[in-house]
mmCIF file of C-alpha atoms in Angstrom:
data_model
loop_
_atom_site.group_PDB
_atom_site.id
_atom_site.type_symbol
_atom_site.label_atom_id
_atom_site.label_comp_id
_atom_site.label_asym_id
_atom_site.label_seq_id
_atom_site.Cartn_x
_atom_site.Cartn_y
_atom_site.Cartn_z
ATOM 1 C CA GLY I 203 41.581 -1.878 -13.725
ATOM 2 C CA PRO I 204 40.868 -3.353 -10.233
ATOM 3 C CA ALA I 205 38.273 -0.763 -9.333
ATOM 4 C CA LYS I 206 36.337 -1.387 -12.492
ATOM 5 C CA ARG I 207 36.325 -5.165 -11.924
ATOM 6 C CA ALA I 208 35.311 -4.642 -8.324
ATOM 7 C CA ALA I 209 32.456 -2.432 -9.309
ATOM 8 C CA LEU I 210 31.154 -4.835 -11.915
ATOM 9 C CA SER I 211 31.002 -7.434 -9.207
ATOM 10 C CA ARG I 212 28.639 -5.042 -7.322
ATOM 11 C CA PRO I 213 25.875 -4.211 -9.808
ATOM 12 C CA GLU I 214 23.539 -3.271 -6.884
ATOM 13 C CA LEU I 215 24.425 -1.741 -3.565
ATOM 14 C CA TYR I 216 22.032 -1.062 -0.515
ATOM 15 C CA VAL I 217 22.360 1.849 1.749
ATOM 16 C CA TRP I 218 21.051 1.537 5.248
ATOM 17 C CA THR I 219 20.384 3.791 8.248
ATOM 18 C CA THR I 220 18.183 3.681 11.198
ATOM 19 C CA GLU I 221 17.889 7.228 12.358
ATOM 20 C CA GLY I 222 17.778 10.222 10.017
ATOM 21 C CA GLN I 223 18.460 10.643 6.428
ATOM 22 C CA HIS I 224 15.942 7.813 5.665
ATOM 23 C CA HIS I 225 15.547 9.193 2.191
ATOM 24 C CA CYS I 226 19.041 8.029 1.302
ATOM 25 C CA MET I 227 18.108 4.440 2.054
ATOM 26 C CA GLY I 228 17.520 1.848 -0.698
ATOM 27 C CA CYS I 229 18.857 0.065 -3.590
ATOM 28 C CA TYR I 230 21.522 1.748 -5.871
ATOM 29 C CA ARG I 231 22.464 0.421 -9.276
ATOM 30 C CA LEU I 232 25.826 0.773 -10.978
ATOM 31 C CA VAL I 233 25.774 3.139 -13.730
ATOM 32 C CA ARG I 234 27.709 1.417 -16.443
ATOM 33 C CA GLY I 235 30.139 3.439 -18.507
ATOM 34 C CA LYS I 236 30.071 6.411 -16.127
ATOM 35 C CA HIS I 237 32.552 7.495 -13.371
ATOM 36 C CA ALA I 238 32.785 10.106 -10.770
ATOM 37 C CA ASN I 239 36.328 11.364 -10.033
ATOM 38 C CA GLY I 240 37.626 8.128 -11.668
ATOM 39 C CA TRP I 241 35.729 5.872 -9.531
ATOM 40 C CA PRO I 242 32.472 3.941 -10.146
ATOM 41 C CA LEU I 243 29.098 5.625 -9.745
ATOM 42 C CA TRP I 244 25.810 4.175 -8.368
ATOM 43 C CA ARG I 245 22.252 5.722 -8.671
ATOM 44 C CA MET I 246 19.265 5.069 -6.520
ATOM 45 C CA CYS I 247 16.801 2.976 -8.476
ATOM 46 C CA ASN I 248 14.181 5.281 -9.810
ATOM 47 C CA GLY I 249 15.302 7.886 -7.354
ATOM 48 C CA SER I 250 17.310 11.061 -7.131
ATOM 49 C CA TYR I 251 20.335 10.061 -4.995
ATOM 50 C CA TRP I 252 23.774 9.099 -5.950
ATOM 51 C CA LEU I 253 26.626 7.025 -4.358
ATOM 52 C CA TYR I 254 29.978 8.391 -5.598
ATOM 53 C CA SER I 255 33.565 9.122 -4.657
ATOM 54 C CA GLY I 256 34.064 12.746 -3.795
ATOM 55 C CA LYS I 257 36.764 14.980 -5.417
ATOM 56 C CA GLY I 258 39.885 15.486 -3.446
ATOM 57 C CA GLY I 259 39.178 13.929 -0.266
ATOM 58 C CA GLY I 260 38.324 10.526 -1.729
ATOM 59 C CA HIS I 261 35.407 9.763 0.652
ATOM 60 C CA TRP I 262 32.407 7.757 -0.608
ATOM 61 C CA CYS I 263 29.443 10.088 -0.560
ATOM 62 C CA VAL I 264 25.654 9.711 -0.905
ATOM 63 C CA GLY I 265 24.307 12.997 -2.294
ATOM 64 C CA ALA I 266 21.285 14.292 -4.156
ATOM 65 C CA GLN I 267 20.723 16.148 -7.474
ATOM 66 C CA ASP I 268 22.818 19.071 -6.417
ATOM 67 C CA VAL I 269 26.066 16.922 -6.492
ATOM 68 C CA ARG I 270 24.912 15.558 -9.865
ATOM 69 C CA SER I 271 24.442 19.098 -11.202
ATOM 70 C CA GLU I 272 28.011 19.829 -10.104
ATOM 71 C CA ASN I 273 29.221 16.757 -12.056
ATOM 72 C CA PHE I 274 30.210 15.340 -8.649
ATOM 73 C CA ALA I 275 33.269 17.820 -8.621
ATOM 74 C CA CYS I 276 32.745 17.896 -4.697
ATOM 75 C CA ASN I 277 33.026 15.998 -1.645
ATOM 76 C CA ALA I 278 29.533 16.431 -0.186
ATOM 77 C CA GLY I 279 26.447 14.517 0.681
ATOM 78 C CA PHE I 280 23.896 13.539 3.272
ATOM 79 C CA LEU I 281 26.208 10.480 4.086
ATOM 80 C CA LEU I 282 30.079 10.364 3.920
ATOM 81 C CA SER I 283 32.565 7.631 4.667
ATOM 82 C CA GLU I 284 34.409 8.420 7.871
ATOM 83 C CA HIS I 285 37.720 8.300 6.071
ATOM 84 C CA PRO I 286 39.035 8.398 2.502
ATOM 85 C CA HIS I 287 38.255 5.027 1.135
ATOM 86 C CA GLY I 288 41.591 4.249 -0.498
ATOM 87 C CA GLU I 289 40.672 1.428 -2.820
ATOM 88 C CA ALA I 290 37.808 -0.055 -0.710
ATOM 89 C CA MET I 291 34.426 -0.332 -2.279
ATOM 90 C CA PRO I 292 31.443 1.273 -0.292
ATOM 91 C CA ASP I 293 30.359 -2.005 1.117
ATOM 92 C CA GLU I 294 33.912 -2.528 2.511
ATOM 93 C CA VAL I 295 33.721 0.673 4.485
ATOM 94 C CA ALA I 296 33.015 0.254 8.121
ATOM 95 C CA ALA I 297 32.558 3.748 9.409
ATOM 96 C CA TRP I 298 30.235 6.516 8.232
ATOM 97 C CA ARG I 299 28.956 9.935 9.022
ATOM 98 C CA LYS I 300 25.552 11.386 8.263
ATOM 99 C CA TRP I 301 24.485 14.979 8.066
ATOM 100 C CA ASP I 302 22.833 16.409 11.325
ATOM 101 C CA PRO I 303 20.724 19.427 10.524
ATOM 102 C CA ALA I 304 20.456 20.314 14.149
ATOM 103 C CA ALA I 305 24.403 20.301 14.705
ATOM 104 C CA GLU I 306 24.889 21.647 11.075
ATOM 105 C CA ARG I 307 27.678 19.134 10.598
ATOM 106 C CA HIS I 308 28.329 15.587 9.751
ATOM 107 C CA VAL I 309 28.325 13.235 12.907
ATOM 108 C CA ALA I 310 29.393 9.564 13.167
ATOM 109 C CA ASP I 311 26.632 7.013 12.890
ATOM 110 C CA PRO I 312 27.409 3.387 13.352
ATOM 111 C CA ALA I 313 23.954 2.500 11.974
ATOM 112 C CA VAL I 314 24.945 3.580 8.505
ATOM 113 C CA ARG I 315 26.152 0.827 6.258
ATOM 114 C CA VAL I 316 26.295 -0.241 2.633
ATOM 115 C CA THR I 317 25.756 -3.946 1.663
ATOM 116 C CA CYS I 318 25.541 -5.979 -1.392
ATOM 117 C CA THR I 319 22.361 -7.559 -0.490
ATOM 118 C CA GLY I 320 18.995 -6.060 0.373
ATOM 119 C CA ALA I 321 15.628 -6.900 1.823
ATOM 120 C CA VAL I 322 13.530 -9.678 0.179
ATOM 121 C CA ALA I 323 10.330 -8.420 -1.288
ATOM 122 C CA ILE I 324 7.140 -10.349 -0.984
ATOM 123 C CA GLY I 325 5.424 -11.170 -4.244
ATOM 124 C CA THR I 326 1.822 -10.628 -3.079
ATOM 125 C CA LEU I 327 0.516 -8.357 -0.232
ATOM 126 C CA TYR I 328 -3.103 -7.780 0.922
ATOM 127 C CA VAL I 329 -4.383 -4.581 2.149
ATOM 128 C CA SER I 330 -7.422 -4.451 4.421
ATOM 129 C CA SER I 331 -9.267 -1.294 5.540
ATOM 130 C CA SER I 332 -12.583 -0.287 7.181
ATOM 131 C CA VAL I 333 -15.315 1.507 5.243
ATOM 132 C CA GLY I 334 -16.763 4.909 5.134
ATOM 133 C CA HIS I 335 -13.590 6.865 3.967
ATOM 134 C CA HIS I 336 -11.718 7.500 0.812
ATOM 135 C CA ALA I 337 -8.924 5.115 1.872
ATOM 136 C CA GLU I 338 -11.098 2.056 1.526
ATOM 137 C CA VAL I 339 -10.478 2.090 -2.314
ATOM 138 C CA CYS I 340 -6.906 1.003 -1.502
ATOM 139 C CA ALA I 341 -8.091 -2.383 -0.084
ATOM 140 C CA GLY I 342 -7.220 -5.317 -2.280
ATOM 141 C CA LYS I 343 -4.435 -7.595 -3.496
ATOM 142 C CA TYR I 344 -1.194 -6.031 -4.545
ATOM 143 C CA GLU I 345 1.349 -7.847 -6.750
ATOM 144 C CA LEU I 346 5.038 -7.142 -6.922
ATOM 145 C CA VAL I 347 6.107 -5.216 -10.161
ATOM 146 C CA ASP I 348 8.931 -7.099 -11.798
ATOM 147 C CA GLU I 349 12.091 -4.785 -12.006
ATOM 148 C CA GLY I 350 9.902 -1.914 -10.605
ATOM 149 C CA MET I 351 11.479 0.292 -8.082
ATOM 150 C CA ALA I 352 10.619 3.583 -6.515
ATOM 151 C CA ASN I 353 13.145 5.664 -4.469
ATOM 152 C CA GLY I 354 15.237 2.579 -4.083
ATOM 153 C CA TRP I 355 12.592 0.213 -3.013
ATOM 154 C CA PRO I 356 10.046 -2.351 -4.552
ATOM 155 C CA ILE I 357 6.700 -1.366 -5.733
ATOM 156 C CA TRP I 358 3.438 -3.410 -5.881
ATOM 157 C CA LYS I 359 0.295 -2.741 -8.054
ATOM 158 C CA MET I 360 -3.308 -3.518 -7.050
ATOM 159 C CA ARG I 361 -4.633 -6.420 -9.040
ATOM 160 C CA GLY I 362 -7.502 -5.001 -11.262
ATOM 161 C CA GLY I 363 -6.987 -1.492 -9.961
ATOM 162 C CA ASP I 364 -4.775 1.477 -10.586
ATOM 163 C CA PHE I 365 -3.355 1.744 -7.012
ATOM 164 C CA TRP I 366 0.285 1.437 -6.071
ATOM 165 C CA MET I 367 2.288 0.676 -2.959
ATOM 166 C CA TYR I 368 5.626 2.378 -2.933
ATOM 167 C CA SER I 369 8.327 3.910 -0.772
ATOM 168 C CA CYS I 370 7.774 7.694 -0.473
ATOM 169 C CA LYS I 371 10.721 10.065 -0.859
ATOM 170 C CA ASP I 372 10.677 10.636 2.907
ATOM 171 C CA GLY I 373 11.062 6.899 3.599
ATOM 172 C CA CYS I 374 7.499 5.978 4.485
ATOM 173 C CA TRP I 375 5.450 3.313 2.819
ATOM 174 C CA GLY I 376 2.495 4.802 0.821
ATOM 175 C CA ILE I 377 -0.516 3.666 -1.215
ATOM 176 C CA GLY I 378 -1.503 6.080 -3.937
ATOM 177 C CA ALA I 379 -3.352 6.320 -7.186
ATOM 178 C CA ARG I 380 -2.452 7.143 -10.724
ATOM 179 C CA ASP I 381 -1.361 10.420 -9.706
ATOM 180 C CA VAL I 382 1.649 9.257 -7.810
ATOM 181 C CA ARG I 383 2.434 6.843 -10.757
ATOM 182 C CA ALA I 384 2.325 9.887 -13.076
ATOM 183 C CA LYS I 385 4.994 11.665 -11.024
ATOM 184 C CA GLY I 386 7.159 8.656 -11.261
ATOM 185 C CA PHE I 387 6.734 8.169 -7.473
ATOM 186 C CA ASP I 388 8.912 11.288 -6.945
ATOM 187 C CA CYS I 389 6.668 12.376 -4.123
ATOM 188 C CA CYS I 390 5.433 11.823 -0.580
ATOM 189 C CA ALA I 391 1.569 11.271 -1.194
ATOM 190 C CA GLY I 392 -1.059 8.624 -1.023
ATOM 191 C CA PHE I 393 -4.411 7.740 0.599
ATOM 192 C CA ILE I 394 -2.566 5.535 3.176
ATOM 193 C CA LEU I 395 0.899 6.159 4.625
ATOM 194 C CA SER I 396 3.053 4.211 7.313
ATOM 195 C CA VAL I 397 3.059 6.417 10.382
ATOM 196 C CA GLU I 398 6.811 6.441 10.511
ATOM 197 C CA PRO I 399 9.620 5.734 7.925
ATOM 198 C CA HIS I 400 10.005 2.004 7.267
ATOM 199 C CA ARG I 401 13.815 1.873 7.743
ATOM 200 C CA GLY I 402 13.986 -1.091 5.446
ATOM 201 C CA THR I 403 11.084 -2.942 6.911
ATOM 202 C CA MET I 404 8.731 -4.555 4.399
ATOM 203 C CA PRO I 405 5.092 -3.266 4.356
ATOM 204 C CA HIS I 406 3.615 -6.452 5.803
ATOM 205 C CA ARG I 407 5.749 -5.982 8.949
ATOM 206 C CA ILE I 408 4.526 -2.437 9.546
ATOM 207 C CA ALA I 409 2.229 -2.190 12.440
ATOM 208 C CA LYS I 410 0.898 1.409 12.329
ATOM 209 C CA TRP I 411 -0.675 3.147 9.337
ATOM 210 C CA GLU I 412 -2.566 6.435 8.664
ATOM 211 C CA ARG I 413 -5.107 7.579 6.136
ATOM 212 C CA TRP I 414 -6.139 10.839 4.686
ATOM 213 C CA ASP I 415 -9.041 12.294 6.214
ATOM 214 C CA GLU I 416 -10.819 15.057 4.319
ATOM 215 C CA ALA I 417 -12.616 16.515 7.365
ATOM 216 C CA LEU I 418 -9.271 16.972 9.103
ATOM 217 C CA ASP I 419 -7.449 17.939 6.031
ATOM 218 C CA GLY I 420 -4.717 15.646 7.273
ATOM 219 C CA PHE I 421 -3.772 12.188 8.162
ATOM 220 C CA LEU I 422 -5.420 10.108 10.758
ATOM 221 C CA ALA I 423 -4.013 7.064 12.445
ATOM 222 C CA ASP I 424 -6.247 4.061 11.683
ATOM 223 C CA PRO I 425 -5.701 0.608 13.478
ATOM 224 C CA THR I 426 -8.147 -1.129 11.009
ATOM 225 C CA ILE I 427 -5.602 -0.708 8.195
ATOM 226 C CA THR I 428 -3.427 -3.731 7.837
ATOM 227 C CA VAL I 429 -0.939 -5.086 5.200
ATOM 228 C CA ASN I 430 -0.287 -8.684 5.183
ATOM 229 C CA ASP I 431 1.433 -11.466 3.261
ATOM 230 C CA PHE I 432 -1.728 -13.628 3.472
ATOM 231 C CA PRO I 433 -5.369 -13.222 2.481
ATOM 232 C CA PRO I 434 -7.734 -11.800 5.100
ATOM 233 C CA VAL I 435 -9.959 -14.340 6.815
ATOM 234 C CA GLY I 436 -13.215 -12.262 6.447
ATOM 235 C CA CYS I 437 -14.326 -9.632 4.262
ATOM 236 C CA TRP I 438 -12.290 -6.737 2.796
ATOM 237 C CA ARG I 439 -15.341 -4.796 2.109
ATOM 238 C CA LEU I 440 -13.856 -3.808 -1.141
ATOM 239 C CA SER I 441 -15.297 -0.857 -3.054
ATOM 240 C CA ALA I 442 -14.655 -3.045 -6.212
ATOM 241 C CA GLY I 443 -17.948 -4.726 -5.454
ATOM 242 C CA TYR I 444 -17.086 -8.011 -3.817
ATOM 243 C CA CYS I 445 -15.465 -9.238 -0.598
ATOM 244 C CA GLY I 446 -12.399 -10.924 0.442
ATOM 245 C CA HIS I 447 -13.764 -14.455 0.959
ATOM 246 C CA ALA I 448 -11.768 -16.932 -1.075
ATOM 247 C CA LEU I 449 -14.867 -18.468 -2.697
ATOM 248 C CA CYS I 450 -16.387 -15.074 -3.519
ATOM 249 C CA ARG I 451 -13.248 -13.768 -5.122
ATOM 250 C CA ALA I 452 -12.644 -17.038 -7.034
ATOM 251 C CA ALA I 453 -16.142 -16.999 -8.373
ATOM 252 C CA HIS I 454 -16.033 -13.210 -9.310
ATOM 253 C CA GLU I 455 -12.678 -13.661 -11.139
ATOM 254 C CA GLY I 456 -13.558 -17.086 -12.663
ATOM 255 C CA ASP I 457 -10.572 -18.688 -11.017
ATOM 256 C CA LEU I 458 -11.553 -22.348 -11.545
ATOM 257 C CA LYS I 459 -8.537 -23.808 -9.707
ATOM 258 C CA THR I 460 -9.121 -21.824 -6.508
ATOM 259 C CA LEU I 461 -12.869 -22.185 -6.781
ATOM 260 C CA ALA I 462 -12.627 -25.956 -6.800
ATOM 261 C CA ALA I 463 -10.010 -26.061 -4.071
ATOM 262 C CA GLU I 464 -12.268 -23.911 -1.814
ATOM 263 C CA VAL I 465 -15.339 -25.964 -2.578
ATOM 264 C CA ALA I 466 -13.566 -29.230 -1.799
ATOM 265 C CA ARG I 467 -12.138 -27.802 1.365
ATOM 266 C CA SER I 468 -15.154 -25.965 2.877
ATOM 267 C CA GLY I 469 -18.220 -27.431 1.075
ATOM 268 C CA LYS I 470 -19.894 -23.947 1.348
ATOM 269 C CA ALA I 471 -20.446 -23.313 -2.443
ATOM 270 C CA ALA I 472 -24.115 -22.833 -1.844
ATOM 271 C CA THR I 473 -24.140 -21.223 1.512
ATOM 272 C CA GLU I 474 -21.294 -18.746 1.824
ATOM 273 C CA VAL I 475 -22.399 -15.429 0.405
ATOM 274 C CA CYS I 476 -20.590 -12.341 -0.583
ATOM 275 C CA GLU I 477 -20.693 -9.792 2.251
ATOM 276 C CA VAL I 478 -20.881 -6.916 -0.177
ATOM 277 C CA THR I 479 -23.420 -8.107 -2.842
ATOM 278 C CA GLY I 480 -25.170 -10.860 -0.857
ATOM 279 C CA ASN I 481 -24.703 -13.226 -3.812
ATOM 280 C CA ASP I 482 -23.616 -16.950 -3.374
ATOM 281 C CA PRO I 483 -20.619 -18.000 -5.490
ATOM 282 C CA LEU I 484 -22.737 -19.511 -8.211
ATOM 283 C CA CYS I 485 -24.736 -16.196 -8.632
ATOM 284 C CA GLU I 486 -21.571 -14.245 -8.445
ATOM 285 C CA ALA I 487 -19.978 -16.171 -11.262
ATOM 286 C CA ALA I 488 -23.141 -16.006 -13.324
ATOM 287 C CA VAL I 489 -23.400 -12.119 -12.790
ATOM 288 C CA GLU I 490 -19.810 -11.782 -13.974
ATOM 289 C CA GLY I 491 -20.352 -14.026 -17.067
ATOM 290 C CA ARG I 492 -17.897 -16.754 -15.805
ATOM 291 C CA ALA I 493 -19.622 -19.607 -17.659
ATOM 292 C CA LEU I 494 -16.965 -22.217 -16.862
ATOM 293 C CA ALA I 495 -17.124 -21.444 -13.306
ATOM 294 C CA VAL I 496 -20.865 -21.937 -13.306
#
């Protein structure tokens, strides 16, 4: 019928809110062949939240696993449309309410909205960090994982390493190791976290980060941690054993195209040395067995 056709034209929906209930934000994908109370159903991408039509009242609702366990035979959630939706799809609803724990009721929030389009993810991100702590292992180049999502948001994997940048369940960006991947990113953990929930802001637009500090047994704000959509100018001081200078990285990885371009641009092939190993690019390439680069 009309509802089915309308849903098929919305294979993905994006839930937004600026204050509170950040865990509900993100991309929701249509669950094909499934319905809730006769209406289409969307599930958060690799997450545990559902966008569904409530029973009886006919409100659009965003709820967690508890509403799923009730087979959606309820009219409950962290977010609710202000009025019964009639035949309107979620993105056509203008007014929403959110659950306010302090007031113990749903309150109107004009910032809540549902759209058919989401934030654009950058293909490559670069993480820089100071040295002398465990978080330095997270420094490096991160590449977008095709079709990869965590809690409704994109994920990036470190090139050459088992570290992942993802959206935690509480709405903060995090960088963690294989343990967070083993949990399917169903957690709020990592060596590095954004200080506040991102509210839909991509990692390279986040200004404040914090890192795990073993001495404090907690997180410590660290202004030296940055995430950018361009390579750092200087050295990353990577624990991987080489720095972030373009010539050094190209020689280390045997990237002939980048190596040739950097040599032509800077003419420093013999003089620029790795700030970690002290090797010039020729030596770095030789050590790594990059015969073609040599």
